[in-house]
PDB file of C-alpha atoms in Angstrom:
ATOM      1  CA  MET A   1       0.000   0.000   0.000  1.00 87.00           C
ATOM      2  CA  GLU A   2       1.212   3.503  -0.808  1.00 91.00           C
ATOM      3  CA  THR A   3      -0.117   6.890   0.200  1.00 93.00           C
ATOM      4  CA  ILE A   4      -1.309   9.057  -2.681  1.00 91.00           C
ATOM      5  CA  MET A   5       0.139  12.193  -1.087  1.00 94.00           C
ATOM      6  CA  SER A   6       2.671  12.636   1.705  1.00 94.00           C
ATOM      7  CA  VAL A   7       3.532  16.141   2.920  1.00 95.00           C
ATOM      8  CA  ALA A   8       6.381  17.084   5.245  1.00 95.00           C
ATOM      9  CA  ILE A   9       5.255  20.175   7.155  1.00 96.00           C
ATOM     10  CA  LYS A  10       7.932  22.865   7.554  1.00 95.00           C
ATOM     11  CA  SER A  11       7.978  26.435   8.805  1.00 95.00           C
ATOM     12  CA  ARG A  12       8.354  29.343   6.379  1.00 94.00           C
ATOM     13  CA  ILE A  13       9.639  31.723   9.047  1.00 94.00           C
ATOM     14  CA  ASP A  14      12.076  31.680  11.959  1.00 94.00           C
ATOM     15  CA  GLY A  15      10.526  31.634  15.393  1.00 94.00           C
ATOM     16  CA  GLU A  16       9.429  29.752  18.477  1.00 95.00           C
ATOM     17  CA  ILE A  17       6.628  27.189  18.317  1.00 96.00           C
ATOM     18  CA  ALA A  18       3.964  28.561  20.646  1.00 95.00           C
ATOM     19  CA  LYS A  19       1.266  25.876  20.298  1.00 95.00           C
ATOM     20  CA  VAL A  20       0.761  22.449  18.763  1.00 96.00           C
ATOM     21  CA  LYS A  21      -2.940  22.080  17.900  1.00 95.00           C
ATOM     22  CA  PHE A  22      -3.171  18.310  17.334  1.00 95.00           C
ATOM     23  CA  HIS A  23      -2.234  14.993  18.911  1.00 94.00           C
ATOM     24  CA  ASP A  24       0.087  12.420  17.404  1.00 94.00           C
ATOM     25  CA  GLY A  25      -1.764  10.141  14.984  1.00 92.00           C
ATOM     26  CA  ASP A  26      -4.804  12.420  14.587  1.00 94.00           C
ATOM     27  CA  ALA A  27      -6.841  12.515  11.405  1.00 93.00           C
ATOM     28  CA  VAL A  28      -6.759  16.098  10.113  1.00 95.00           C
ATOM     29  CA  SER A  29      -8.776  17.934   7.489  1.00 95.00           C
ATOM     30  CA  LYS A  30      -7.453  20.262   4.820  1.00 95.00           C
ATOM     31  CA  GLY A  31      -6.920  23.759   6.247  1.00 95.00           C
ATOM     32  CA  GLN A  32      -6.922  22.597   9.876  1.00 96.00           C
ATOM     33  CA  LEU A  33      -4.620  24.558  12.195  1.00 96.00           C
ATOM     34  CA  LEU A  34      -1.571  22.499  13.174  1.00 96.00           C
ATOM     35  CA  PHE A  35       1.041  24.864  14.664  1.00 97.00           C
ATOM     36  CA  GLU A  36       1.198  28.408  15.957  1.00 96.00           C
ATOM     37  CA  ILE A  37       4.559  30.182  15.846  1.00 96.00           C
ATOM     38  CA  ASP A  38       5.101  33.186  18.121  1.00 96.00           C
ATOM     39  CA  PRO A  39       3.475  35.971  16.019  1.00 96.00           C
ATOM     40  CA  ARG A  40       4.911  38.965  17.933  1.00 95.00           C
ATOM     41  CA  PRO A  41       8.003  39.544  15.745  1.00 94.00           C
ATOM     42  CA  ALA A  42       5.911  39.374  12.576  1.00 95.00           C
ATOM     43  CA  GLN A  43       3.250  41.632  14.119  1.00 96.00           C
ATOM     44  CA  ALA A  44       5.918  44.182  15.015  1.00 96.00           C
ATOM     45  CA  GLN A  45       7.237  44.170  11.456  1.00 96.00           C
ATOM     46  CA  LEU A  46       3.700  44.690  10.175  1.00 97.00           C
ATOM     47  CA  ASN A  47       3.129  47.615  12.532  1.00 97.00           C
ATOM     48  CA  GLN A  48       6.393  49.223  11.423  1.00 97.00           C
ATOM     49  CA  ALA A  49       5.516  48.727   7.754  1.00 97.00           C
ATOM     50  CA  LYS A  50       2.093  50.332   8.291  1.00 97.00           C
ATOM     51  CA  ALA A  51       3.711  53.287  10.086  1.00 97.00           C
ATOM     52  CA  ASN A  52       6.154  53.803   7.224  1.00 97.00           C
ATOM     53  CA  LEU A  53       3.256  53.673   4.775  1.00 97.00           C
ATOM     54  CA  ALA A  54       1.300  56.300   6.745  1.00 97.00           C
ATOM     55  CA  ARG A  55       4.348  58.618   6.917  1.00 97.00           C
ATOM     56  CA  ASP A  56       5.175  58.325   3.235  1.00 96.00           C
ATOM     57  CA  THR A  57       1.519  58.663   2.236  1.00 96.00           C
ATOM     58  CA  ALA A  58       1.424  62.017   4.001  1.00 96.00           C
ATOM     59  CA  GLN A  59       4.561  63.078   2.147  1.00 95.00           C
ATOM     60  CA  LEU A  60       2.952  61.967  -1.113  1.00 95.00           C
ATOM     61  CA  HIS A  61      -0.088  64.165  -0.421  1.00 96.00           C
ATOM     62  CA  HIS A  62       2.236  67.112   0.215  1.00 94.00           C
ATOM     63  CA  ALA A  63       4.092  66.396  -3.043  1.00 93.00           C
ATOM     64  CA  GLN A  64       0.767  66.266  -4.914  1.00 94.00           C
ATOM     65  CA  ASP A  65      -0.251  69.621  -3.495  1.00 93.00           C
ATOM     66  CA  GLN A  66       3.151  71.027  -4.474  1.00 92.00           C
ATOM     67  CA  ASP A  67       2.710  69.691  -7.989  1.00 91.00           C
ATOM     68  CA  VAL A  68      -0.696  71.376  -8.407  1.00 92.00           C
ATOM     69  CA  ARG A  69       0.633  74.678  -7.081  1.00 91.00           C
ATOM     70  CA  TYR A  70       3.821  74.718  -9.148  1.00 89.00           C
ATOM     71  CA  GLN A  71       1.991  73.618 -12.294  1.00 89.00           C
ATOM     72  CA  ASP A  72      -0.217  76.687 -11.972  1.00 89.00           C
ATOM     73  CA  LEU A  73       2.879  78.866 -11.555  1.00 90.00           C
ATOM     74  CA  LEU A  74       4.420  77.238 -14.631  1.00 86.00           C
ATOM     75  CA  ASN A  75       1.301  77.992 -16.673  1.00 89.00           C
ATOM     76  CA  LYS A  76       1.591  81.656 -15.608  1.00 87.00           C
ATOM     77  CA  HIS A  77       5.315  81.665 -16.464  1.00 85.00           C
ATOM     78  CA  PHE A  78       6.310  82.533 -12.891  1.00 87.00           C
ATOM     79  CA  ILE A  79       8.773  79.583 -12.710  1.00 86.00           C
ATOM     80  CA  SER A  80      10.962  77.831 -15.224  1.00 88.00           C
ATOM     81  CA  ALA A  81      10.266  74.414 -16.671  1.00 89.00           C
ATOM     82  CA  ASP A  82      13.408  73.126 -14.959  1.00 89.00           C
ATOM     83  CA  ALA A  83      12.102  74.195 -11.551  1.00 89.00           C
ATOM     84  CA  TYR A  84       8.762  72.462 -12.187  1.00 88.00           C
ATOM     85  CA  SER A  85      10.615  69.344 -13.344  1.00 91.00           C
ATOM     86  CA  GLN A  86      12.231  69.064  -9.895  1.00 92.00           C
ATOM     87  CA  ILE A  87       8.795  69.237  -8.234  1.00 91.00           C
ATOM     88  CA  ARG A  88       7.464  66.579 -10.612  1.00 92.00           C
ATOM     89  CA  THR A  89      10.402  64.329  -9.868  1.00 93.00           C
ATOM     90  CA  ALA A  90       9.769  64.660  -6.137  1.00 93.00           C
ATOM     91  CA  LEU A  91       6.127  63.638  -6.723  1.00 94.00           C
ATOM     92  CA  GLU A  92       7.071  60.530  -8.703  1.00 95.00           C
ATOM     93  CA  SER A  93       9.639  59.609  -6.063  1.00 95.00           C
ATOM     94  CA  ALA A  94       7.004  59.937  -3.348  1.00 95.00           C
ATOM     95  CA  ARG A  95       4.648  57.693  -5.317  1.00 95.00           C
ATOM     96  CA  ALA A  96       7.388  55.049  -5.701  1.00 97.00           C
ATOM     97  CA  VAL A  97       8.131  55.164  -1.981  1.00 96.00           C
ATOM     98  CA  VAL A  98       4.442  54.622  -1.143  1.00 97.00           C
ATOM     99  CA  ALA A  99       4.259  51.730  -3.580  1.00 97.00           C
ATOM    100  CA  ALA A 100       7.303  50.161  -1.898  1.00 97.00           C
ATOM    101  CA  ASP A 101       5.696  50.703   1.515  1.00 96.00           C
ATOM    102  CA  MET A 102       2.492  48.998   0.356  1.00 97.00           C
ATOM    103  CA  ALA A 103       4.541  46.012  -0.837  1.00 97.00           C
ATOM    104  CA  ALA A 104       6.319  45.942   2.527  1.00 97.00           C
ATOM    105  CA  VAL A 105       2.952  45.868   4.319  1.00 97.00           C
ATOM    106  CA  GLU A 106       1.783  42.944   2.177  1.00 97.00           C
ATOM    107  CA  SER A 107       5.048  41.128   2.836  1.00 96.00           C
ATOM    108  CA  ALA A 108       4.680  41.695   6.582  1.00 96.00           C
ATOM    109  CA  LYS A 109       1.085  40.429   6.463  1.00 97.00           C
ATOM    110  CA  LEU A 110       2.317  37.311   4.674  1.00 96.00           C
ATOM    111  CA  GLN A 111       4.999  36.726   7.305  1.00 95.00           C
ATOM    112  CA  LEU A 112       2.352  37.095  10.007  1.00 96.00           C
ATOM    113  CA  ASP A 113       0.128  34.628   8.170  1.00 96.00           C
ATOM    114  CA  TYR A 114       3.041  32.166   8.073  1.00 96.00           C
ATOM    115  CA  SER A 115       3.043  32.141  11.878  1.00 96.00           C
ATOM    116  CA  THR A 116       0.012  29.837  11.675  1.00 96.00           C
ATOM    117  CA  ILE A 117       0.648  26.536   9.883  1.00 96.00           C
ATOM    118  CA  ARG A 118      -2.354  24.674   8.471  1.00 96.00           C
ATOM    119  CA  ALA A 119      -2.718  21.252   6.919  1.00 96.00           C
ATOM    120  CA  PRO A 120      -2.373  21.461   3.109  1.00 96.00           C
ATOM    121  CA  ILE A 121      -4.124  18.091   2.643  1.00 95.00           C
ATOM    122  CA  ALA A 122      -6.523  15.855   4.525  1.00 94.00           C
ATOM    123  CA  GLY A 123      -4.909  12.799   6.033  1.00 94.00           C
ATOM    124  CA  ARG A 124      -3.365  11.408   9.180  1.00 94.00           C
ATOM    125  CA  VAL A 125      -0.451  12.995  11.026  1.00 95.00           C
ATOM    126  CA  GLY A 126       2.452  11.016  12.404  1.00 93.00           C
ATOM    127  CA  LYS A 127       4.545  11.762  15.462  1.00 93.00           C
ATOM    128  CA  THR A 128       5.249  15.411  16.216  1.00 93.00           C
ATOM    129  CA  LEU A 129       8.945  15.822  15.475  1.00 91.00           C
ATOM    130  CA  ILE A 130       9.387  19.271  17.085  1.00 90.00           C
ATOM    131  CA  GLN A 131       7.465  20.165  20.227  1.00 92.00           C
ATOM    132  CA  ALA A 132       6.164  23.515  21.486  1.00 93.00           C
ATOM    133  CA  GLY A 133       8.852  25.774  22.896  1.00 91.00           C
ATOM    134  CA  ASN A 134      11.485  24.841  20.316  1.00 93.00           C
ATOM    135  CA  LEU A 135      12.928  27.305  17.848  1.00 93.00           C
ATOM    136  CA  VAL A 136      12.452  26.570  14.162  1.00 93.00           C
ATOM    137  CA  LYS A 137      14.047  27.987  11.037  1.00 93.00           C
ATOM    138  CA  ALA A 138      12.479  28.724   7.696  1.00 92.00           C
ATOM    139  CA  ASN A 139      12.646  25.695   5.378  1.00 87.00           C
ATOM    140  CA  ASP A 140      14.782  23.769   7.844  1.00 90.00           C
ATOM    141  CA  VAL A 141      15.989  20.269   6.936  1.00 90.00           C
ATOM    142  CA  ASN A 142      13.876  18.731   9.697  1.00 89.00           C
ATOM    143  CA  SER A 143      10.110  18.788   9.262  1.00 93.00           C
ATOM    144  CA  LEU A 144       7.606  19.506  12.035  1.00 95.00           C
ATOM    145  CA  VAL A 145       5.330  16.569  11.225  1.00 95.00           C
ATOM    146  CA  ILE A 146       4.405  14.409   8.240  1.00 95.00           C
ATOM    147  CA  ILE A 147       0.866  14.031   6.913  1.00 96.00           C
ATOM    148  CA  ASN A 148      -0.043  10.946   4.878  1.00 95.00           C
ATOM    149  CA  GLN A 149      -3.207  10.821   2.822  1.00 94.00           C
ATOM    150  CA  ILE A 150      -4.792   7.393   3.319  1.00 91.00           C
ATOM    151  CA  HIS A 151      -8.177   7.936   1.644  1.00 91.00           C
ATOM    152  CA  PRO A 152      -8.105   7.014  -1.137  1.00 93.00           C
ATOM    153  CA  ILE A 153      -4.923   4.933  -1.141  1.00 94.00           C
ATOM    154  CA  TYR A 154      -2.766   3.242  -3.789  1.00 95.00           C
ATOM    155  CA  VAL A 155      -2.329  -0.521  -4.096  1.00 94.00           C
ATOM    156  CA  ASN A 156       0.920  -1.361  -5.919  1.00 94.00           C
ATOM    157  CA  PHE A 157       1.515  -4.808  -7.386  1.00 93.00           C
ATOM    158  CA  ALA A 158       3.218  -6.487 -10.340  1.00 93.00           C
ATOM    159  CA  VAL A 159       2.308  -9.174 -12.869  1.00 91.00           C
ATOM    160  CA  SER A 160       4.291 -11.222 -15.364  1.00 90.00           C
ATOM    161  CA  GLU A 161       5.188  -9.564 -18.643  1.00 91.00           C
ATOM    162  CA  LEU A 162       3.363 -12.450 -20.349  1.00 87.00           C
ATOM    163  CA  GLN A 163       0.063 -10.924 -19.195  1.00 87.00           C
ATOM    164  CA  ILE A 164       0.583  -7.432 -20.632  1.00 91.00           C
ATOM    165  CA  GLU A 165      -1.343  -7.987 -23.852  1.00 91.00           C
ATOM    166  CA  ARG A 166      -4.269  -9.579 -22.012  1.00 87.00           C
ATOM    167  CA  ILE A 167      -4.401  -6.669 -19.601  1.00 91.00           C
ATOM    168  CA  ARG A 168      -4.223  -4.080 -22.368  1.00 91.00           C
ATOM    169  CA  ALA A 169      -6.957  -5.851 -24.309  1.00 90.00           C
ATOM    170  CA  ALA A 170      -9.176  -5.973 -21.225  1.00 90.00           C
ATOM    171  CA  MET A 171      -8.563  -2.263 -20.536  1.00 90.00           C
ATOM    172  CA  THR A 172     -10.171  -1.319 -23.843  1.00 88.00           C
ATOM    173  CA  GLY A 173     -13.508  -2.324 -22.356  1.00 85.00           C
ATOM    174  CA  GLY A 174     -13.225   0.124 -19.465  1.00 87.00           C
ATOM    175  CA  PRO A 175     -11.621   0.332 -16.022  1.00 88.00           C
ATOM    176  CA  LEU A 176     -10.569  -3.014 -14.573  1.00 92.00           C
ATOM    177  CA  ALA A 177     -11.431  -4.144 -11.062  1.00 93.00           C
ATOM    178  CA  VAL A 178      -8.796  -5.198  -8.551  1.00 93.00           C
ATOM    179  CA  GLU A 179      -9.799  -7.280  -5.537  1.00 92.00           C
ATOM    180  CA  VAL A 180      -7.735  -6.363  -2.472  1.00 92.00           C
ATOM    181  CA  SER A 181      -7.695  -8.557   0.625  1.00 89.00           C
ATOM    182  CA  THR A 182      -5.539  -9.176   3.681  1.00 83.00           C
ATOM    183  CA  LEU A 183      -2.771 -11.738   3.461  1.00 82.00           C
ATOM    184  CA  PRO A 184      -3.636 -15.312   4.490  1.00 74.00           C
ATOM    185  CA  GLY A 185      -3.263 -15.719   8.240  1.00 69.00           C
ATOM    186  CA  SER A 186      -3.584 -11.987   8.958  1.00 71.00           C
ATOM    187  CA  PRO A 187      -5.901 -11.134  11.875  1.00 69.00           C
ATOM    188  CA  GLY A 188      -9.193  -9.672  10.791  1.00 68.00           C
ATOM    189  CA  GLY A 189     -10.810 -10.169   7.422  1.00 75.00           C
ATOM    190  CA  PHE A 190     -10.637  -7.528   4.745  1.00 82.00           C
ATOM    191  CA  LYS A 191     -11.741  -7.666   1.123  1.00 87.00           C
ATOM    192  CA  ARG A 192     -12.520  -4.706  -1.096  1.00 89.00           C
ATOM    193  CA  THR A 193     -12.809  -3.991  -4.790  1.00 90.00           C
ATOM    194  CA  SER A 194     -10.694  -1.149  -6.164  1.00 92.00           C
ATOM    195  CA  ARG A 195     -10.036   0.263  -9.636  1.00 93.00           C
ATOM    196  CA  LEU A 196      -6.923  -0.162 -11.775  1.00 94.00           C
ATOM    197  CA  ALA A 197      -5.454   3.309 -12.255  1.00 91.00           C
ATOM    198  CA  PHE A 198      -2.026   2.761 -13.792  1.00 92.00           C
ATOM    199  CA  LEU A 199      -0.103   0.312 -15.986  1.00 92.00           C
ATOM    200  CA  ASP A 200       3.612   1.034 -16.202  1.00 93.00           C
ATOM    201  CA  ASN A 201       5.196   1.699 -19.605  1.00 91.00           C
ATOM    202  CA  ALA A 202       8.192  -0.593 -19.143  1.00 93.00           C
ATOM    203  CA  VAL A 203       8.994  -4.115 -17.985  1.00 94.00           C
ATOM    204  CA  ASP A 204      11.491  -4.584 -15.186  1.00 92.00           C
ATOM    205  CA  PRO A 205      14.263  -6.629 -16.880  1.00 93.00           C
ATOM    206  CA  ALA A 206      15.472  -7.960 -13.522  1.00 92.00           C
ATOM    207  CA  THR A 207      12.162  -9.617 -12.632  1.00 92.00           C
ATOM    208  CA  GLY A 208      10.283  -9.847 -15.940  1.00 92.00           C
ATOM    209  CA  THR A 209       7.290  -8.111 -14.392  1.00 94.00           C
ATOM    210  CA  VAL A 210       5.363  -4.923 -15.060  1.00 94.00           C
ATOM    211  CA  LYS A 211       4.105  -2.646 -12.293  1.00 95.00           C
ATOM    212  CA  LEU A 212       0.430  -1.814 -11.828  1.00 95.00           C
ATOM    213  CA  ARG A 213      -1.390   0.454  -9.416  1.00 95.00           C
ATOM    214  CA  ALA A 214      -4.966   0.437  -8.179  1.00 94.00           C
ATOM    215  CA  GLU A 215      -6.763   3.240  -6.359  1.00 94.00           C
ATOM    216  CA  MET A 216      -8.886   2.069  -3.444  1.00 93.00           C
ATOM    217  CA  GLN A 217     -11.354   3.912  -1.227  1.00 92.00           C
ATOM    218  CA  ASN A 218     -10.196   3.754   2.387  1.00 90.00           C
ATOM    219  CA  ALA A 219     -12.446   6.068   4.374  1.00 89.00           C
ATOM    220  CA  ASP A 220     -12.469   3.653   7.314  1.00 88.00           C
ATOM    221  CA  ALA A 221      -8.636   3.400   7.353  1.00 86.00           C
ATOM    222  CA  ALA A 222      -8.857  -0.370   6.914  1.00 86.00           C
ATOM    223  CA  VAL A 223      -5.317  -0.444   5.454  1.00 87.00           C
ATOM    224  CA  TRP A 224      -2.263   1.748   5.999  1.00 89.00           C
ATOM    225  CA  PRO A 225       0.617   2.881   3.787  1.00 91.00           C
ATOM    226  CA  GLY A 226       3.360   0.254   3.725  1.00 90.00           C
ATOM    227  CA  GLN A 227       0.994  -2.601   4.595  1.00 90.00           C
ATOM    228  CA  PHE A 228       1.171  -5.799   2.524  1.00 91.00           C
ATOM    229  CA  VAL A 229      -2.057  -7.105   0.991  1.00 90.00           C
ATOM    230  CA  HIS A 230      -3.152  -9.604  -1.640  1.00 89.00           C
ATOM    231  CA  ALA A 231      -4.240  -8.064  -4.962  1.00 90.00           C
ATOM    232  CA  ALA A 232      -6.044  -9.896  -7.780  1.00 89.00           C
ATOM    233  CA  LEU A 233      -6.647  -8.176 -11.122  1.00 90.00           C
ATOM    234  CA  LEU A 234      -9.965  -9.195 -12.696  1.00 88.00           C
ATOM    235  CA  LEU A 235      -9.782  -9.362 -16.489  1.00 84.00           C
ATOM    236  CA  GLY A 236     -13.256 -10.831 -16.952  1.00 75.00           C
ATOM    237  CA  ASN A 237     -15.241 -14.023 -16.562  1.00 74.00           C
ATOM    238  CA  GLN A 238     -14.273 -17.081 -18.590  1.00 71.00           C
ATOM    239  CA  GLN A 239     -17.207 -19.418 -19.108  1.00 73.00           C
ATOM    240  CA  PRO A 240     -17.154 -22.299 -19.618  1.00 81.00           C
ATOM    241  CA  ALA A 241     -13.711 -23.285 -18.320  1.00 85.00           C
ATOM    242  CA  VAL A 242     -12.069 -26.596 -17.409  1.00 90.00           C
ATOM    243  CA  VAL A 243     -10.345 -26.247 -14.037  1.00 91.00           C
ATOM    244  CA  VAL A 244      -8.188 -28.776 -12.177  1.00 91.00           C
ATOM    245  CA  SER A 245      -6.178 -28.709  -8.987  1.00 91.00           C
ATOM    246  CA  SER A 246      -2.690 -27.348  -9.590  1.00 90.00           C
ATOM    247  CA  THR A 247      -1.271 -30.356  -7.729  1.00 91.00           C
ATOM    248  CA  ALA A 248      -2.393 -32.575 -10.633  1.00 90.00           C
ATOM    249  CA  LEU A 249       0.088 -30.990 -13.057  1.00 91.00           C
ATOM    250  CA  GLN A 250       3.142 -33.005 -14.047  1.00 92.00           C
ATOM    251  CA  ASN A 251       6.081 -32.081 -16.282  1.00 90.00           C
ATOM    252  CA  GLY A 252       7.135 -34.524 -19.015  1.00 87.00           C
ATOM    253  CA  PRO A 253       9.280 -34.590 -22.165  1.00 87.00           C
ATOM    254  CA  ASN A 254       6.354 -33.241 -24.187  1.00 86.00           C
ATOM    255  CA  GLY A 255       5.376 -30.575 -21.676  1.00 90.00           C
ATOM    256  CA  THR A 256       2.638 -30.544 -19.056  1.00 92.00           C
ATOM    257  CA  PHE A 257       0.473 -33.606 -18.510  1.00 92.00           C
ATOM    258  CA  VAL A 258      -1.880 -35.155 -15.957  1.00 92.00           C
ATOM    259  CA  TYR A 259      -2.716 -38.728 -15.066  1.00 92.00           C
ATOM    260  CA  LEU A 260      -6.247 -39.452 -16.260  1.00 91.00           C
ATOM    261  CA  LEU A 261      -8.222 -42.108 -14.385  1.00 90.00           C
ATOM    262  CA  ASP A 262     -10.692 -44.463 -16.035  1.00 88.00           C
ATOM    263  CA  PRO A 263     -13.341 -44.913 -13.306  1.00 86.00           C
ATOM    264  CA  ALA A 264     -14.470 -48.284 -14.722  1.00 85.00           C
ATOM    265  CA  THR A 265     -11.069 -50.010 -14.918  1.00 89.00           C
ATOM    266  CA  LYS A 266      -9.198 -47.966 -12.262  1.00 89.00           C
ATOM    267  CA  ILE A 267      -6.364 -47.632 -14.814  1.00 92.00           C
ATOM    268  CA  VAL A 268      -4.449 -44.376 -15.268  1.00 90.00           C
ATOM    269  CA  GLN A 269      -2.940 -43.008 -18.462  1.00 91.00           C
ATOM    270  CA  PRO A 270      -0.970 -39.788 -19.013  1.00 92.00           C
ATOM    271  CA  ARG A 271      -2.751 -37.050 -20.939  1.00 92.00           C
ATOM    272  CA  ASP A 272      -0.904 -34.057 -22.425  1.00 92.00           C
ATOM    273  CA  ILE A 273      -2.666 -30.781 -21.711  1.00 92.00           C
ATOM    274  CA  ALA A 274      -2.233 -27.105 -22.538  1.00 90.00           C
ATOM    275  CA  VAL A 275      -2.381 -24.741 -19.577  1.00 89.00           C
ATOM    276  CA  ASP A 276      -4.197 -21.452 -19.984  1.00 84.00           C
ATOM    277  CA  ARG A 277      -3.131 -19.995 -16.641  1.00 81.00           C
ATOM    278  CA  ILE A 278      -2.514 -20.936 -13.042  1.00 81.00           C
ATOM    279  CA  GLU A 279      -4.464 -19.151 -10.321  1.00 76.00           C
ATOM    280  CA  GLY A 280      -2.937 -20.364  -7.066  1.00 74.00           C
ATOM    281  CA  PRO A 281      -4.415 -23.777  -6.153  1.00 87.00           C
ATOM    282  CA  LEU A 282      -6.375 -23.997  -9.411  1.00 88.00           C
ATOM    283  CA  THR A 283      -5.277 -24.275 -13.039  1.00 90.00           C
ATOM    284  CA  VAL A 284      -7.356 -23.374 -16.087  1.00 90.00           C
ATOM    285  CA  VAL A 285      -6.839 -25.935 -18.870  1.00 91.00           C
ATOM    286  CA  ALA A 286      -6.931 -24.632 -22.439  1.00 89.00           C
ATOM    287  CA  LYS A 287      -7.161 -28.061 -24.095  1.00 89.00           C
ATOM    288  CA  GLY A 288      -6.577 -31.738 -23.390  1.00 90.00           C
ATOM    289  CA  LEU A 289      -9.321 -32.323 -20.811  1.00 91.00           C
ATOM    290  CA  ALA A 290     -13.092 -32.477 -20.956  1.00 89.00           C
ATOM    291  CA  PRO A 291     -15.518 -31.570 -18.174  1.00 90.00           C
ATOM    292  CA  GLY A 292     -16.203 -34.496 -15.855  1.00 87.00           C
ATOM    293  CA  GLU A 293     -12.970 -36.407 -16.464  1.00 90.00           C
ATOM    294  CA  THR A 294     -11.090 -37.573 -13.355  1.00 89.00           C
ATOM    295  CA  VAL A 295      -7.427 -36.750 -12.754  1.00 91.00           C
ATOM    296  CA  VAL A 296      -4.978 -37.835 -10.075  1.00 89.00           C
ATOM    297  CA  VAL A 297      -4.022 -35.057  -7.677  1.00 89.00           C
ATOM    298  CA  ASP A 298      -1.787 -36.972  -5.241  1.00 87.00           C
ATOM    299  CA  GLY A 299       0.734 -39.804  -5.339  1.00 84.00           C
ATOM    300  CA  GLN A 300       1.770 -39.331  -8.978  1.00 85.00           C
ATOM    301  CA  SER A 301       5.386 -40.274  -8.165  1.00 84.00           C
ATOM    302  CA  ARG A 302       4.264 -43.899  -7.718  1.00 85.00           C
ATOM    303  CA  LEU A 303       2.350 -44.059 -10.997  1.00 87.00           C
ATOM    304  CA  ALA A 304       3.254 -45.232 -14.482  1.00 89.00           C
ATOM    305  CA  PRO A 305       1.218 -45.449 -17.695  1.00 89.00           C
ATOM    306  CA  GLY A 306      -1.323 -48.280 -17.439  1.00 89.00           C
ATOM    307  CA  ALA A 307      -0.980 -48.642 -13.674  1.00 89.00           C
ATOM    308  CA  ALA A 308      -3.971 -49.736 -11.620  1.00 87.00           C
ATOM    309  CA  VAL A 309      -4.840 -47.535  -8.669  1.00 85.00           C
ATOM    310  CA  SER A 310      -6.808 -47.746  -5.516  1.00 79.00           C
ATOM    311  CA  ILE A 311      -8.874 -44.652  -4.967  1.00 75.00           C
ATOM    312  CA  LYS A 312      -8.618 -43.200  -1.473  1.00 72.00           C
ATOM    313  CA  SER A 313      -9.979 -39.794  -2.370  1.00 57.00           C
ATOM    314  CA  THR A 314     -11.238 -38.252  -5.558  1.00 51.00           C
ATOM    315  CA  ALA A 315     -10.990 -34.806  -7.110  1.00 48.00           C
ATOM    316  CA  SER A 316     -12.666 -33.872 -10.327  1.00 45.00           C
ATOM    317  CA  GLY A 317     -12.070 -30.979 -12.691  1.00 42.00           C
ATOM    318  CA  SER A 318     -14.929 -29.408 -14.548  1.00 36.00           C
TER     319      SER A 318
END
């Protein structure tokens, strides 16, 4: 199992952690408050930036009044154009200073906003890595906490490269289902149908397999990232199909065969078969067997063609 999103929470400003607003392992929603960093330094910077803006705004108003007055004098030819140009330059400079002050106020507001850290995604938090009272630095190497999204969640698995064409052909009919269940022997039963979301574009040459990924709903947190599960990709229903126990398969000079039992004579004979696929304890036979025929599933090492057998238990493939 793999989380769809994992976010390491870090501070964007330097400061002291004032409050931690969650408990280790909590489920959190997007936008939920996680940490509060001492806001007083950022608030002081904001107050100073606002004061500078008020001072320079007053100077701008004075420069505007000067511009109106000196423009009238220029129109009446009481001052030279060069003298008015100096007044105009002072006005433009005052406007630039106010614009810079407004940017400084916005920057200070942003720094103050950074003193509260909220969850960027919904998920489950891990252990708090830095407690209240500690000093943090902006974009430090160490994170404050890690949030893992577990709903929905990814199921990663791999299949043989021999199955790629069958999978691609089945995908043309729409999304494929993937049955996810707990491993045999695991406490508690779990089985859920998910949807195939990804087929890798390359085969791993080391293993001869191709990676697949399913996306599964996990609102009840039934599985966790890193957990091992059993995944079965459903390509469709094959009907009719001849199925035998996988223990009946034998390897011979001509390939795979089974010992076929004649119920009337209790005589066994080898029968070459073609295997479609093996699904754990069961094998789907492509050809070589008919429904209702009886095959030997145990004790084949003591058999030979034409041998008579004593039936202790029977297993039939159909």
